[in-house]
PDB file of C-alpha atoms and ligand atoms in Angstrom:
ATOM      1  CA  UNK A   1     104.728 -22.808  39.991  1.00 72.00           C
ATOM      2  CA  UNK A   2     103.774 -25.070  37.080  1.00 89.00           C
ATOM      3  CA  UNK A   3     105.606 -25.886  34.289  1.00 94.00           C
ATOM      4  CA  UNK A   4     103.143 -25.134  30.842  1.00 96.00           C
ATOM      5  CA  UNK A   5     103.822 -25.179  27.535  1.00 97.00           C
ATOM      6  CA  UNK A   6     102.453 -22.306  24.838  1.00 98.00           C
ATOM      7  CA  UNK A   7     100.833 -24.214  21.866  1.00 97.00           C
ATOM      8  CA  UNK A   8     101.036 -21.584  19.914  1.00 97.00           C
ATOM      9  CA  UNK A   9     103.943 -21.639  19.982  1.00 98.00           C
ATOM     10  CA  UNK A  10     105.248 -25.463  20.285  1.00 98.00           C
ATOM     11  CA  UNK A  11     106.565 -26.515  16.713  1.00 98.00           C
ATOM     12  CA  UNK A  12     106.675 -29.873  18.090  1.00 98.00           C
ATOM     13  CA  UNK A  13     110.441 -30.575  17.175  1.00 98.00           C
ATOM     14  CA  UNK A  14     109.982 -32.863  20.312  1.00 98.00           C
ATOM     15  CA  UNK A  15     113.430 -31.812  22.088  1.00 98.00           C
ATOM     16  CA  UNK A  16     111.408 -31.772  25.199  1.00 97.00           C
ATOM     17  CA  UNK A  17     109.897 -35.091  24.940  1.00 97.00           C
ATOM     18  CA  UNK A  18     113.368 -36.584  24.106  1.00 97.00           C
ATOM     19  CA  UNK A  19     115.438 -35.106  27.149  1.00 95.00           C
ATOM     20  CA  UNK A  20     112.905 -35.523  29.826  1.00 94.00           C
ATOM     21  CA  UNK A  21     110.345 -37.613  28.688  1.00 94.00           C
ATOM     22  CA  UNK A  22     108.750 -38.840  32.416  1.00 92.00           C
ATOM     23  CA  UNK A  23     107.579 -34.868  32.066  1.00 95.00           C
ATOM     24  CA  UNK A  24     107.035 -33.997  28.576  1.00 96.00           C
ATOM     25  CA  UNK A  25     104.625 -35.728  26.379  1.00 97.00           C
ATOM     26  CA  UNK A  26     102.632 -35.451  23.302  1.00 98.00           C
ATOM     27  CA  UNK A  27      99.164 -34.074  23.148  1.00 96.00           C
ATOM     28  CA  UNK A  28      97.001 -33.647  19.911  1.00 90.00           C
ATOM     29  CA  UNK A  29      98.461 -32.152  16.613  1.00 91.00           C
ATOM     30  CA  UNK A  30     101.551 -33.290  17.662  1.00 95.00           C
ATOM     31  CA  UNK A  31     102.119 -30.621  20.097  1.00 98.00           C
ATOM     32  CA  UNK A  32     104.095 -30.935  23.258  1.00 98.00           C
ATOM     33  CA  UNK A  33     102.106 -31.136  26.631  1.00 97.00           C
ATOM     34  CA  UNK A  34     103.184 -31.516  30.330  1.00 97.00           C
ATOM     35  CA  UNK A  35     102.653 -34.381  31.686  1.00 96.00           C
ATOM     36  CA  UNK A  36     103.677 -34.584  34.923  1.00 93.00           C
ATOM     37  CA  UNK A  37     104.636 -31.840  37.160  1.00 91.00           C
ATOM     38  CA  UNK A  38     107.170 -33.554  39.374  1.00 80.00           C
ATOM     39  CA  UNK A  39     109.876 -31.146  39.454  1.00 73.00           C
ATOM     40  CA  UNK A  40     112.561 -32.818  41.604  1.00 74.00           C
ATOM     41  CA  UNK A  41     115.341 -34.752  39.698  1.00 67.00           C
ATOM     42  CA  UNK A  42     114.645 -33.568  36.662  1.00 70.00           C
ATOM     43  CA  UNK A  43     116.085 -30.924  34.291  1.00 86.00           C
ATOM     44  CA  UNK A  44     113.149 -29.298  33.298  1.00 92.00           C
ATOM     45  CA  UNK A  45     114.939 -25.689  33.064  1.00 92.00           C
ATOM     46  CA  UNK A  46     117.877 -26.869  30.868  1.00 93.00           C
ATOM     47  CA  UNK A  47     115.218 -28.429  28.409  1.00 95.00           C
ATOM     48  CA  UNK A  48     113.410 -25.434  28.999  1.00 96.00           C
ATOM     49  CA  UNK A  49     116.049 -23.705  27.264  1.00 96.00           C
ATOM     50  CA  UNK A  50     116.926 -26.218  24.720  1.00 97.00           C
ATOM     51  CA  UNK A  51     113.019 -25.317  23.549  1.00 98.00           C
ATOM     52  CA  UNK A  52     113.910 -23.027  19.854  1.00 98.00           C
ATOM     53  CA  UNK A  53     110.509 -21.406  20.143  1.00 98.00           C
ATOM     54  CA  UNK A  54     110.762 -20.997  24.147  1.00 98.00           C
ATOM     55  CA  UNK A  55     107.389 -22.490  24.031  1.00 98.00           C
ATOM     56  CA  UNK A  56     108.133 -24.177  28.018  1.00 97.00           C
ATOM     57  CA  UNK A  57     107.621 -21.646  30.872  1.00 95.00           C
ATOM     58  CA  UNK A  58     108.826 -22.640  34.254  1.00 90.00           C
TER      59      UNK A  58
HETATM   60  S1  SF4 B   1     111.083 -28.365  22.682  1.00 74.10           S
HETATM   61 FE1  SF4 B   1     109.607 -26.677  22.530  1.00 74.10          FE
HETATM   62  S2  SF4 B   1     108.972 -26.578  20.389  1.00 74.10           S
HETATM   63 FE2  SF4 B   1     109.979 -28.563  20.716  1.00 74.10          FE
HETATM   64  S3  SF4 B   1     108.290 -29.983  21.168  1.00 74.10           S
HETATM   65 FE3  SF4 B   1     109.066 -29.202  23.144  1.00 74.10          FE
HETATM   66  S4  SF4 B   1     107.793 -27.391  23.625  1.00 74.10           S
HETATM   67 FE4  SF4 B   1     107.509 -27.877  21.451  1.00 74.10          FE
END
């Protein structure tokens, strides 16, 4: 399963890019986008909860 993130609904605090930054990046309009789906050693459901809009599905 991939790990996406809704635009619409990405306010672009940038939590995601700050905790786990070898997956999340930043796309245009300062939106969040994944980029990398390497799911080993990383935490990408804790950040996925740290999201306040739940923008990340995993
Ligand atoms: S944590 Fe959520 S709202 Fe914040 S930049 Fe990442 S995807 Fe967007």
């Amino acid at each position: 399963m991939a790990v996406t993130i809704d635009q619409g609904l990405c306010s672009g605090c940038g939590i995601c890019v700050d905790l786990c930054p070898e997956i999340f990046g930043w796309g245009a309009d300062n939106k969040a986008i994944v980029i990398k789906q390497e799911r080993e050693d990383s935490n990408i459901e804790e950040v996925a909860d740290q999201c306040p809009t739940e923008a990340i599905e995993v």
